[in-house]
Structures are given as C-alpha cells and as structure tokens.
Coordinates of C-alpha atoms in Angstrom, one line a residue:
T1 CA 301.2 117.1 182.8
R2 CA 302.6 114.5 185.1
R3 CA 303.9 111.3 183.6
V4 CA 301.9 108.3 184.6
V5 CA 304.1 105.4 185.4
A6 CA 302.3 102.3 184.2
Y7 CA 302.8 98.6 183.8
S8 CA 300.9 96.1 181.7
L9 CA 297.4 95.2 182.9
A10 CA 297.9 92.8 185.8
A11 CA 295.7 90.1 184.3
L12 CA 297.8 90.0 181.2
A13 CA 301.4 90.9 182.1
L14 CA 302.0 87.6 183.8
A15 CA 304.8 85.0 183.5
L16 CA 305.3 81.3 183.6
F17 CA 308.5 81.3 181.7
A18 CA 310.7 84.1 180.4
A19 CA 308.9 84.1 177.1
P20 CA 310.3 83.8 173.6
F21 CA 310.8 87.0 171.8
V22 CA 309.3 86.9 168.3
A23 CA 311.0 89.0 165.7
T24 CA 309.3 88.6 162.4
Q25 CA 309.0 90.8 159.3
M26 CA 305.8 90.1 157.4
K27 CA 306.2 88.2 154.1
T28 CA 310.0 88.1 154.3
N29 CA 311.5 87.0 157.6
R30 CA 310.6 83.9 159.6
V31 CA 309.7 83.9 163.2
A32 CA 312.7 83.2 165.5
S33 CA 312.3 82.6 169.2
A34 CA 314.5 81.9 172.2
A35 CA 312.9 80.7 175.4
V36 CA 314.8 81.3 178.6
S37 CA 313.5 79.7 181.8
A38 CA 314.2 80.6 185.3
P39 CA 316.0 78.0 187.4
A40 CA 313.6 75.3 188.5
G41 CA 313.9 76.1 192.2
L42 CA 313.0 79.7 191.8
S43 CA 309.3 79.6 191.2
I44 CA 306.0 80.6 192.9
A45 CA 302.3 80.5 192.5
V46 CA 300.1 83.2 194.1
L47 CA 296.8 81.6 195.0
P48 CA 293.6 83.8 194.8
L49 CA 293.3 85.8 197.9
T50 CA 290.3 84.8 200.1
N51 CA 287.7 87.6 200.4
L52 CA 287.3 88.1 204.2
S53 CA 285.1 91.1 203.8
A54 CA 281.4 91.1 204.8
D55 CA 280.6 92.4 201.3
P56 CA 280.7 89.6 198.7
A57 CA 281.4 92.2 196.0
D58 CA 284.9 92.7 197.5
A59 CA 285.8 89.2 196.1
V60 CA 286.5 91.0 192.9
L61 CA 288.9 93.3 194.7
A62 CA 290.6 90.4 196.3
D63 CA 291.1 88.8 192.9
G64 CA 292.4 92.1 191.5
M65 CA 294.9 92.3 194.3
T66 CA 296.0 88.7 193.6
E67 CA 296.7 89.7 190.0
E68 CA 298.6 92.8 191.1
L69 CA 300.9 90.7 193.3
I70 CA 301.5 88.3 190.4
A71 CA 302.3 91.2 188.1
M72 CA 304.8 92.7 190.6
L73 CA 306.5 89.4 191.3
S74 CA 306.7 88.7 187.6
R75 CA 309.1 91.7 187.3
N76 CA 311.7 89.5 188.8
H77 CA 313.2 87.8 185.8
N78 CA 315.0 85.3 188.0
L79 CA 311.7 84.1 189.4
R80 CA 309.2 81.9 187.5
V81 CA 305.7 83.1 188.4
I82 CA 302.6 81.3 187.5
P83 CA 300.0 83.4 185.6
S84 CA 296.6 84.2 187.2
T85 CA 294.7 82.2 184.7
S86 CA 296.6 79.1 185.7
V87 CA 296.1 79.5 189.4
F88 CA 292.5 80.6 189.1
A89 CA 291.8 77.5 187.1
L90 CA 292.6 75.4 190.3
R91 CA 290.0 77.3 192.4
G92 CA 287.5 74.9 193.8
Q93 CA 289.6 71.8 193.1
H94 CA 290.1 71.1 196.8
L95 CA 293.8 70.6 196.5
D96 CA 296.2 71.2 199.4
V97 CA 299.2 73.4 199.0
R98 CA 301.6 70.6 198.2
Q99 CA 299.3 69.2 195.5
I100 CA 299.0 72.7 194.0
A101 CA 302.8 73.1 194.0
E102 CA 303.2 69.8 192.3
S103 CA 300.5 70.5 189.7
L104 CA 302.0 73.9 188.8
R105 CA 305.6 72.7 189.2
V106 CA 306.6 75.4 191.7
S107 CA 308.7 75.4 194.8
H108 CA 306.7 78.0 196.7
V109 CA 303.0 79.1 197.1
L110 CA 301.7 82.4 198.4
V111 CA 298.3 82.2 200.2
G112 CA 296.4 84.9 202.0
G113 CA 293.2 86.9 202.5
L114 CA 291.9 90.4 202.2
Q115 CA 289.4 92.3 204.3
K116 CA 288.1 95.8 203.5
V117 CA 286.2 97.7 206.2
G118 CA 285.4 101.3 205.3
E119 CA 288.8 102.9 204.7
R120 CA 290.7 100.1 206.5
L121 CA 292.4 97.3 204.7
R122 CA 293.5 94.1 206.5
M123 CA 295.6 91.7 204.5
Q124 CA 297.1 88.4 205.5
A125 CA 299.9 86.7 203.5
R126 CA 301.8 83.4 204.0
L127 CA 304.6 81.9 202.0
V128 CA 304.5 78.1 202.0
D129 CA 307.2 75.7 200.9
G130 CA 305.6 73.6 198.3
R131 CA 307.7 70.5 199.1
D132 CA 306.6 70.0 202.7
G133 CA 303.8 72.5 203.3
S134 CA 305.8 74.4 205.9
T135 CA 305.4 78.2 206.4
R136 CA 308.5 80.1 205.3
W137 CA 307.1 83.6 206.2
S138 CA 303.8 85.1 207.3
E139 CA 302.5 88.6 208.0
T140 CA 299.3 90.4 208.7
Y141 CA 298.9 94.0 207.5
D142 CA 296.3 96.3 209.1
R143 CA 296.5 99.6 207.3
Q144 CA 294.5 102.5 205.8
I145 CA 293.3 101.7 202.2
G146 CA 295.7 104.5 201.1
D147 CA 298.6 102.3 202.1
I148 CA 297.7 99.6 199.6
F149 CA 300.8 100.2 197.5
A150 CA 303.1 100.0 200.5
V151 CA 301.5 96.7 201.5
Q152 CA 302.1 95.3 198.0
D153 CA 305.6 96.5 198.1
D154 CA 306.2 94.9 201.5
I155 CA 304.8 91.5 200.4
S156 CA 306.8 91.5 197.2
R157 CA 310.1 92.3 199.1
A158 CA 309.4 89.7 201.7
V159 CA 308.6 87.0 199.2
T160 CA 311.6 87.6 197.0
R161 CA 313.8 87.7 200.1
E162 CA 312.5 84.4 201.4
V163 CA 312.6 82.7 198.0
G164 CA 316.2 84.0 197.5
V165 CA 316.1 86.1 194.3
R166 CA 317.4 89.5 193.6
L167 CA 314.5 92.0 193.7
A168 CA 314.1 93.7 190.3
G169 CA 314.0 97.4 190.6
G170 CA 314.9 97.3 194.3
V171 CA 318.5 98.5 194.0
G172 CA 319.2 101.6 196.1
G173 CA 316.0 101.2 198.1
R174 CA 313.6 102.0 195.3
S175 CA 310.2 100.6 195.5
T176 CA 309.2 97.6 193.4
V177 CA 305.7 99.0 193.0
R178 CA 305.1 101.2 190.0
R179 CA 302.6 103.7 191.3
Y180 CA 300.9 104.5 188.0
T181 CA 298.0 106.4 189.7
P182 CA 298.1 108.5 192.8
S183 CA 294.3 107.9 193.3
I184 CA 293.4 105.0 195.5
E185 CA 289.8 105.3 194.3
A186 CA 290.9 105.0 190.7
Y187 CA 293.1 102.1 191.5
E188 CA 290.3 100.2 193.2
W189 CA 287.9 100.7 190.3
Y190 CA 290.7 99.5 188.0
L191 CA 291.2 96.3 190.0
R192 CA 287.5 95.6 189.8
G193 CA 287.5 96.1 186.1
M194 CA 290.4 93.6 185.7
D195 CA 288.2 90.7 186.8
L196 CA 288.8 88.2 184.0
A197 CA 285.3 86.7 184.4
L198 CA 283.7 89.9 183.1
M199 CA 285.2 89.4 179.7
R200 CA 283.1 86.2 179.1
S201 CA 279.7 87.9 178.6
A202 CA 278.2 91.0 177.1
A203 CA 276.8 92.1 180.5
G204 CA 280.2 91.5 182.2
R205 CA 282.0 93.6 179.6
Q206 CA 279.5 96.5 180.2
Q207 CA 280.3 96.2 183.9
A208 CA 284.0 96.3 183.2
L209 CA 283.6 99.4 181.0
S210 CA 281.8 101.1 183.9
H211 CA 284.6 100.2 186.3
F212 CA 287.3 101.5 184.0
N213 CA 285.4 104.7 183.2
R214 CA 285.0 105.3 186.9
A215 CA 288.7 104.8 187.3
I216 CA 289.4 107.3 184.6
A217 CA 286.9 109.7 186.2
S218 CA 289.0 109.6 189.3
D219 CA 292.3 110.0 187.4
T220 CA 292.1 111.2 183.8
N221 CA 295.8 110.3 183.3
F222 CA 295.5 106.7 184.3
A223 CA 297.0 105.0 181.3
A224 CA 296.4 101.4 182.4
A225 CA 292.6 102.1 182.8
Y226 CA 292.5 103.4 179.2
A227 CA 294.3 100.2 178.1
G228 CA 291.6 98.2 180.0
L229 CA 288.9 100.1 178.0
A230 CA 290.7 99.2 174.8
R231 CA 290.6 95.5 175.6
V232 CA 286.9 95.5 176.5
Y233 CA 286.1 97.4 173.2
V234 CA 288.0 94.8 171.2
D235 CA 286.3 91.9 172.9
D236 CA 282.9 93.7 172.3
A237 CA 283.7 94.1 168.6
G238 CA 284.4 90.4 168.3
A239 CA 280.9 89.5 169.7
A240 CA 279.0 92.5 168.3
R241 CA 276.0 92.0 166.0
G242 CA 276.1 95.5 164.7
D243 CA 278.6 98.4 164.8
Q244 CA 281.9 96.5 164.8
R245 CA 283.8 99.4 163.1
G246 CA 282.5 101.7 165.9
A247 CA 283.8 99.3 168.6
Y248 CA 287.2 99.0 166.9
A249 CA 287.3 102.8 166.6
R250 CA 286.6 103.2 170.3
A251 CA 289.3 100.6 171.1
E252 CA 291.8 102.5 168.9
H253 CA 290.9 105.8 170.7
A254 CA 291.4 104.3 174.1
A255 CA 294.6 102.6 173.2
L256 CA 296.1 105.7 171.6
R257 CA 295.2 107.7 174.7
A258 CA 297.0 105.1 176.9
V259 CA 300.1 105.2 174.6
A260 CA 300.1 109.0 174.7
L261 CA 300.0 108.9 178.5
D262 CA 302.7 106.3 178.7
D263 CA 304.3 104.7 175.7
S264 CA 306.1 102.2 177.9
L265 CA 302.9 100.5 178.8
A266 CA 303.0 97.2 176.9
E267 CA 299.3 96.5 177.2
A268 CA 298.4 99.8 175.5
H269 CA 300.3 98.6 172.5
V270 CA 298.6 95.3 172.7
G271 CA 295.2 97.0 172.7
L272 CA 296.2 99.1 169.7
G273 CA 297.4 96.0 167.9
W274 CA 294.1 94.3 168.3
A275 CA 292.3 97.4 167.2
R276 CA 294.5 97.5 164.0
I277 CA 293.5 93.9 163.3
G278 CA 289.9 94.9 163.4
Q279 CA 290.7 97.7 161.0
R280 CA 292.6 95.3 158.7
N281 CA 295.8 97.2 159.1
W282 CA 298.1 94.2 159.2
V283 CA 301.5 95.9 159.1
A284 CA 300.6 98.3 161.9
A285 CA 299.1 95.4 164.0
E286 CA 302.3 93.4 163.7
A287 CA 304.4 96.5 164.7
E288 CA 302.3 97.2 167.8
F289 CA 302.5 93.6 169.0
K290 CA 306.2 93.5 168.5
Q291 CA 306.6 96.8 170.3
A292 CA 304.6 95.3 173.2
I293 CA 306.9 92.3 173.3
V294 CA 310.0 94.6 173.4
L295 CA 308.5 96.4 176.4
D296 CA 307.3 93.2 178.1
P297 CA 308.6 89.9 176.7
R298 CA 306.1 88.1 178.9
A299 CA 302.8 89.7 177.8
P300 CA 300.8 86.8 176.5
R301 CA 298.2 88.7 174.6
A302 CA 300.9 90.3 172.5
Y303 CA 301.9 86.8 171.2
E304 CA 298.3 85.9 170.8
G305 CA 297.8 89.0 168.6
L306 CA 300.9 88.1 166.6
A307 CA 299.5 84.6 166.0
R308 CA 296.2 86.1 164.9
T309 CA 298.0 88.5 162.5
Y310 CA 299.9 85.7 161.0
Q311 CA 296.8 83.6 160.6
W312 CA 295.1 86.4 158.6
T313 CA 298.2 86.9 156.5
R314 CA 298.6 83.1 155.9
H315 CA 301.9 82.5 157.6
P316 CA 301.1 79.3 159.5
A317 CA 304.7 78.5 160.6
E318 CA 305.0 82.0 162.2
Q319 CA 301.5 81.7 163.6
L320 CA 302.4 78.5 165.4
V321 CA 305.6 79.9 166.9
A322 CA 303.8 83.0 168.2
A323 CA 300.9 80.9 169.6
R324 CA 303.3 78.6 171.3
A325 CA 305.1 81.5 173.0
G326 CA 301.8 82.7 174.4
M327 CA 301.0 79.2 175.7
D328 CA 304.5 78.9 177.3
I329 CA 303.7 82.0 179.3
D330 CA 300.1 81.2 180.2
P331 CA 299.3 77.6 179.6
F332 CA 295.8 77.6 181.0
S333 CA 294.6 80.9 179.4
H334 CA 291.4 80.5 177.4
S335 CA 292.7 82.8 174.7
A336 CA 296.1 81.2 174.6
I337 CA 294.6 77.8 174.2
R338 CA 292.3 79.1 171.4
E339 CA 295.2 80.6 169.5
M340 CA 297.3 77.5 169.8
A341 CA 294.5 75.3 168.6
L342 CA 293.9 77.6 165.6
A343 CA 297.6 77.5 164.8
L344 CA 297.7 73.7 165.0
L345 CA 294.7 73.6 162.7
G346 CA 296.3 75.9 160.2
N347 CA 299.4 73.7 160.2
G348 CA 297.5 70.5 159.5
R349 CA 297.8 69.1 163.1
C350 CA 294.1 68.6 163.7
D351 CA 294.3 65.8 166.2
E352 CA 296.5 67.9 168.5
A353 CA 294.1 70.9 168.1
I354 CA 291.2 68.7 169.1
E355 CA 292.9 67.6 172.2
Q356 CA 294.2 71.1 173.0
L357 CA 290.6 72.4 173.3
R358 CA 289.3 69.7 175.6
P359 CA 289.7 71.8 178.8
L360 CA 287.6 74.6 177.3
K361 CA 284.6 72.4 176.8
A362 CA 284.7 71.4 180.5
L363 CA 284.5 75.0 181.8
S364 CA 281.4 76.2 183.6
P365 CA 280.0 77.8 181.5
P366 CA 281.8 76.1 178.6
A367 CA 283.7 78.1 176.0
G368 CA 281.8 77.7 172.8
V369 CA 284.8 78.5 170.7
A370 CA 286.2 75.1 171.6
G371 CA 283.3 73.5 169.7
V372 CA 283.7 75.9 166.8
V373 CA 287.4 75.1 166.3
R374 CA 287.1 71.4 167.1
G375 CA 284.3 71.2 164.5
Q376 CA 286.5 72.8 161.9
C377 CA 289.1 70.2 162.7
Y378 CA 286.6 67.4 162.1
A379 CA 285.3 69.1 159.0
T380 CA 288.8 69.3 157.6
K381 CA 289.1 65.6 158.2
R382 CA 285.7 65.0 156.5
M383 CA 284.4 63.5 159.7
W384 CA 281.0 65.0 159.3
P385 CA 279.0 63.4 162.2
E386 CA 281.7 64.6 164.6
A387 CA 281.8 68.0 163.1
I388 CA 278.0 68.4 163.3
A389 CA 278.1 67.3 166.9
E390 CA 280.7 69.9 167.8
F391 CA 279.0 72.7 165.9
R392 CA 275.6 71.8 167.4
W393 CA 277.0 71.8 170.9
A394 CA 278.7 75.1 170.3
S395 CA 275.6 76.7 168.9
E396 CA 273.9 76.2 172.3
T397 CA 276.3 78.6 173.9
K398 CA 275.4 82.3 173.6
E399 CA 278.9 83.6 172.8
A400 CA 279.8 81.1 169.9
R401 CA 278.2 83.2 167.2
A402 CA 280.0 81.3 164.3
A403 CA 278.6 77.9 165.4
L404 CA 275.2 78.1 163.7
S405 CA 276.5 78.9 160.3
F406 CA 279.2 76.3 160.6
L407 CA 276.6 73.8 161.6
G408 CA 274.7 74.7 158.4
Y409 CA 277.9 74.1 156.4
A410 CA 278.6 70.7 157.9
L411 CA 275.0 69.6 157.5
A412 CA 275.1 70.5 153.8
R413 CA 278.4 68.7 153.2
A414 CA 277.1 65.7 155.1
G415 CA 274.1 65.5 152.7
Q416 CA 271.5 66.9 155.2
R417 CA 270.7 69.8 152.9
D418 CA 267.1 70.3 154.2
E419 CA 268.3 71.3 157.7
A420 CA 271.1 73.3 156.2
R421 CA 268.7 75.3 154.1
S422 CA 266.4 75.8 157.1
I423 CA 269.3 77.4 159.0
L424 CA 270.1 79.5 155.9
S425 CA 266.5 80.6 155.7
D426 CA 266.5 81.7 159.3
L427 CA 269.7 83.6 158.8
L428 CA 268.5 85.4 155.7
A429 CA 265.2 86.3 157.4
G430 CA 267.1 87.7 160.5
R431 CA 265.4 85.2 162.8
T432 CA 268.8 84.0 163.9
Y433 CA 272.3 85.5 163.7
S434 CA 275.7 84.1 163.0
H435 CA 278.2 86.9 162.2
G436 CA 275.9 88.5 159.6
A437 CA 276.9 88.2 156.0
F438 CA 279.9 86.1 156.8
G439 CA 277.7 83.4 158.4
I440 CA 275.3 83.4 155.4
A441 CA 278.3 83.0 153.0
V442 CA 279.5 80.0 155.1
V443 CA 276.2 78.1 154.7
Y444 CA 276.2 78.8 150.9
A445 CA 279.7 77.5 150.7
G446 CA 278.6 74.3 152.5
L447 CA 275.8 74.0 149.8
R448 CA 278.5 74.5 147.1
D449 CA 276.6 77.6 145.8
Y450 CA 279.8 79.5 145.3
D451 CA 278.3 82.4 143.4
E452 CA 276.1 83.3 146.4
A453 CA 279.0 82.4 148.8
F454 CA 281.3 85.0 147.3
A455 CA 278.5 87.6 146.9
W456 CA 277.8 87.3 150.6
M457 CA 281.5 87.3 151.4
N458 CA 281.9 90.6 149.7
R459 CA 279.0 91.9 151.8
A460 CA 280.9 90.6 154.9
V461 CA 283.8 92.7 153.8
D462 CA 281.6 95.8 153.5
E463 CA 280.1 95.3 157.0
N464 CA 283.3 94.1 158.6
S465 CA 281.8 90.8 159.7
I466 CA 284.3 88.6 158.0
R467 CA 286.1 86.2 160.4
V468 CA 289.6 84.7 160.5
Y469 CA 288.1 81.2 160.3
L470 CA 287.9 81.8 156.6
M471 CA 291.6 81.3 156.4
G472 CA 291.4 77.8 157.7
P473 CA 291.8 74.5 155.7
M474 CA 288.1 73.8 156.0
F475 CA 287.6 76.4 153.2
D476 CA 290.3 75.1 150.9
D477 CA 287.8 74.9 148.0
L478 CA 287.1 78.7 148.4
H479 CA 290.8 79.4 148.5
R480 CA 291.3 77.7 145.1
D481 CA 288.6 79.9 143.5
A482 CA 290.0 83.0 141.8
R483 CA 287.3 85.1 143.5
F484 CA 288.9 84.4 146.9
A485 CA 292.0 86.5 146.0
R486 CA 289.7 89.4 145.1
V487 CA 288.0 89.2 148.5
M488 CA 291.4 89.1 150.2
S489 CA 292.6 92.2 148.3
R490 CA 289.6 94.0 149.6
I491 CA 290.8 93.5 153.2
G492 CA 294.4 94.5 152.4
L493 CA 295.9 91.0 151.9

C-alpha cells in the first residue's frame, strides 16, 4: 500500500502567526504558551481567486485553489500568511489592494484568477506590494488540469522568492507541494468539499459529504478526504436532532481511517479529537488535539478543540489560553471567535465576550450562536431584557438550536412565566425542538423546578444531547446542587 503524503485540510491548516504551542496535562498542569511571530515585513494575504470560468460552479474550485495556495505558503515559518477565513471576510468590501494590506497588516498581496475549460486550466497570479500597489511579479499559466500541482509549486516558489524568504522544503530542489493524491479527479472533488460555506447549513454539509466521498471513490487512500468527512460528521452531530452517537461514530471511523493512512496528517487527529469529545472521552480528546499541534502548531481547530475540552472539564484558565491561540492564528474565523467568547464568558469577562461576538451577528446569514452566547452573558449579569432579546433573535436562525430553550429560561427568570411555560409545552409535545432533553431541562431550570430539570438532564445524558453550555456561569445554581456532580460523573467528569 503506497503511503499517502498529506497535509492538514487547506481551510484549516492556515497561519496568521506562528501559533502558541499548548502543553497541558488535564487536572494537573497549567497551559503554557509561547507565541512566535514572523518579522513584520515578511507577510502576505492570498485574496480569493476570481472564477473566470463560464461555469459558476467553478467558483468553489477557485476558492479551493486559494486555500491550497494559503496552506502551501503557510509552510514557510518565516512568512506570516493570513488565513482564508480572514481574507474571505473582506470579499465584497470594495477595498483596493493597499487598503486590504493595511487592514490585514501585510506587506504583500497575491491576487489572481482561475479558468477551467474541459481538461485545460488557465491561472493568472500577480504579487502586489501592499505599500504602493505596484506589481512585484506576475505570471499566466496555461496548462493541462493534470499540471495543477506544478502550477501551485511554481506560484509558491515565485512568491517566496519575491518576498525574500527561504522556501520551506525546497532544499535540494524538492517540491514544496505535498502530492497527497495522484488523482487529479480526487483532488478536484476534495477542493470542492473544502468550501467553508458548506459547513453552515445541513444541505451544504450533505453536499460536502458527497464531494469528499467522490474524492475517496477516485482515490481510496486519500487521507485528507477522510479527514474532511470526519469534520462534516462532527458538524452534523452538533446540529442533529436524532442520531448524534451515530454521527460521532461515523466521524471516528473516518478520522481513524485518515490516521491509518497518514498519521502525520494533523487534521486527521483534529477530527478524531472532536469525535472523542462527542463520545465524552476527555483524556483521548486532549491527547489527539495536542498531537495535532505537535504535527502542525498552526492548526486553529486543534486549539479550538482543546478550548472546548477544557470548558467541559472546567479548566477556564487553560480554556482561555487555548482559545486565544486559535484566535491568534485565525482572528476572523467564526469558530475561533465562538470559542474565544465562550472562554471569556467562563472566565467572568462577559463584556469582552459580548463585544467579541458582534461581527458574527452582522454576517449574512447571521451566526445564531452569537445570540446564544451573548444571551448567556446578559443572563449571567441578570440583564434579562437584553438576554431575552438576544435569545429571541438567535431563535429566528435555523442553526441556533439552543436558542429557544434559553429563551424560555430567560423569560422564566424575568418573571414572564406564561410564555416560558408555552415554550416548554411545545418542546414537551415535540412541536418545536431545542436540543431534545437538554433543552427541556434548561427551561425547567429557568422555572426553578430543579427536580424536573435534573430528571431531564439525566435523559439528556442518555440521548447524548447535553451541551457544553451547561458548564457556563448562567447555570451556577445547578452547579451548587449535589445532583449536578452525579450528572457530571455520568459523562466521565
């Protein structure tokens, strides 16, 4: 069996700074981190490639190529490379190159376009000096689609040469591209599956699954595609109404397959770590995230996973360090912002958490999790009208499943018990849904009916619907109840 040379999924193995390495032993050691930044002058942002193809569907391919170039350039530890989530956030802002360079604090910007016609690939690339907008280098590549790896290699070498950094992995004439699949067809489907927008909806995740499975059908030894599957299954489990254990089991299976094919693939360990969280195996989850960081110290989802693990295990200081490391790498990432806000909330810094989440509310469509976490901040501060407004706003977004039950909680605590009981009635009758038994327990907690709250919390453990929000300061009254410790012991804490 040939060894598949892989690197972390392009959308995730990105870098803004040489990230801190978190070394933490659960329950005993504290998190220690050391951030190392590249010199200020050695920095670049790769703007989303323009889709020049007649087929609008090739826009996803152009975005995937953008992320591949970012991932390749990020291998140069002397070069600060802006993550894809940060550069994609500027799309549609009508900024010129110099404004973009100033916003992202980079000295250079790579712009270009991609056109696919049958088996031909035409790619334009131009390196721009961010200080004055002048062109440092430009090239047009007109190749067969099978030469896509060589084009990436050529662009990476040209950029690093012009910026003036040593090319990682380029000693002795070796290529900077890790050709982790010999199949161009598999690679193209993988790029399509890596579209970050797909992760924001159930329909999109199903499409991503289809893309990754088609990649695997073309190359059954494609480790990165299996890691992509694991990520989709984890995201699906978080939004699922039903078989969450099944989704986490599928994530575990895909991640284990990726690790078996190439145990140097950081994102495979990240996917396995998130699957372990879903299976409540906290020690194994921490170990997988830390292994991913050893393999790639600039993989943001590994730090986000560590932060989530420490939130569950009630280590708020370590949670904040890990979340901040993820933010340092990818400051505009939705998931990094979420984990940072949760860490701030857990450390009693509610005002900072509220401000941190503001950009997520402005997205189109907005990220409902922003209202869920902001509402918890206001609830912790006993600012019930503000909490109700946030939860009500979040409940209008399809993906914020916790919002409805949290709204019931806040209404009950604000004295609006009739509306809270109406929400509870709908949840009990199955007319609405808010994380199953966990959501019902939350509303009972808001009504201060603790016997029912803990009864439903135990059902949530049975059905695996319990959510990490339970660990937050909004539920301090539950934490002080002796029954809370028994619930925690049932999930291995």
